[in-house]
């Protein structure tokens, strides 16, 4: 029998997402504060356009003005001039990027969606690390796929990847492996050894690899160990090791092992311009396979043609402006990271997991109460908003996540309040 909606009854929605998700306690508390007219220091803000950075607005407006002709030559993979400029910009001395290996999308999120459509049938799985970027769940679900997980190993200095954990989490329905590099929110880069192991595994199993590199431009310095303190050994990587780029290009090969790979990036992070709606996929792997995949991606992209042509025309100019915006963001991240480190220095029980790159920082706190209770208390008493670790699927309690983007004065006030709050909780718990 066909399940037709009754006249006057609500239409049936798909089961892809839980559409009417109740507000969580933290979101409710934020809303109530704002209804009562109370100010909140928001240390979860990751929108670069809302943190007081100076943008070259006139130059950007001029670029768009010059690109605004109505002429429309549809190019599903992106207009050639835009792909050429991007290829030149992404190329490094040992790794020339070919324009033909690039696909333009309206965002990195859309790039995920293209790849999910190309590789997954409804009910198939994509495998990603936890803790990780929370939107991946919805992105997979919206394309009818299930997101499965393997856990990263938390260490004192970084979160390490155990290739055995990936292998154990694979199922016959796993279609793609997703790595976020550097991780969000962990800030950890993969070590060369971890990368080799992942490429070997993907090549051996014919498993395509998505390498989300949206934060790759934001390397944060790692301080040398203080005099007299020994660097702690880490599983799978050393403290202070310089991050290596994940080899997702034609070099995603080790001997005979070559993995099909897709590095994702976009203007939203690399140029601090989320409103320009332009992301990209770079294909890597066996050349013949690449051509087949590109043809598939072209079909997907042709169904939407979603990247605005004026934005594509303006891309070569935007890529020239981008390094200035990036430098301002990087200076902001590094300054705030130093302020965070200083604010926590007097609290030996609280550990900053040193971010090697990216826009956020993870703080490990003693288990004084559940993380939600802690952040609700912080909001209520100090008017400071941070994320509890569960928002990013941390396996255990005792993790807090802060954005490193907020304006310096606000950030300094926020981390001072956080330190005060933690100090009071630790003292109340008998100083543990
Ligand atoms: C790891 C990661 N990937 C992708 C995205 C989405 O980027 P875009 O704005 O290009 O869709 C984000 C946004 O925060 C992110 O953190």
PDB file of C-alpha atoms and ligand atoms in Angstrom, residues 107-109 133 180 184 212 214-215 268-269, ligand 1:
ATOM      1  CA  UNK A 107      32.906  24.938  -1.266  1.00  0.00           C
ATOM      2  CA  UNK A 108      34.871  22.170   0.351  1.00  0.00           C
ATOM      3  CA  UNK A 109      31.598  20.802   1.681  1.00  0.00           C
ATOM      4  CA  UNK A 133      35.023  17.973  11.964  1.00  0.00           C
ATOM      5  CA  UNK A 180      41.621  15.954   7.821  1.00  0.00           C
ATOM      6  CA  UNK A 184      40.114  19.845  13.078  1.00  0.00           C
ATOM      7  CA  UNK A 212      40.901  17.554   3.630  1.00  0.00           C
ATOM      8  CA  UNK A 214      41.609  23.293   4.244  1.00  0.00           C
ATOM      9  CA  UNK A 215      43.856  24.303   7.154  1.00  0.00           C
ATOM     10  CA  UNK A 268      36.905  29.871   2.857  1.00  0.00           C
ATOM     11  CA  UNK A 269      40.011  28.967   4.869  1.00  0.00           C
TER      12      UNK A 269
HETATM   13  C1  LIG B   1      38.003  20.474   8.243  1.00  0.00           C
HETATM   14  C2  LIG B   1      37.006  21.263   7.442  1.00  0.00           C
HETATM   15  N1  LIG B   1      36.702  20.868   6.194  1.00  0.00           N
HETATM   16  C3  LIG B   1      35.814  21.556   5.445  1.00  0.00           C
HETATM   17  C4  LIG B   1      35.188  22.676   5.927  1.00  0.00           C
HETATM   18  C5  LIG B   1      34.168  23.386   5.057  1.00  0.00           C
HETATM   19  O1  LIG B   1      34.768  24.334   4.292  1.00  0.00           O
HETATM   20  P1  LIG B   1      33.914  25.154   3.200  1.00  0.00           P
HETATM   21  O2  LIG B   1      33.541  26.432   3.855  1.00  0.00           O
HETATM   22  O3  LIG B   1      34.858  25.333   2.065  1.00  0.00           O
HETATM   23  O4  LIG B   1      32.752  24.311   2.853  1.00  0.00           O
HETATM   24  C6  LIG B   1      35.456  23.120   7.218  1.00  0.00           C
HETATM   25  C7  LIG B   1      34.781  24.306   7.758  1.00  0.00           C
HETATM   26  O5  LIG B   1      34.974  24.703   8.890  1.00  0.00           O
HETATM   27  C8  LIG B   1      36.392  22.391   8.002  1.00  0.00           C
HETATM   28  O6  LIG B   1      36.669  22.750   9.258  1.00  0.00           O
END
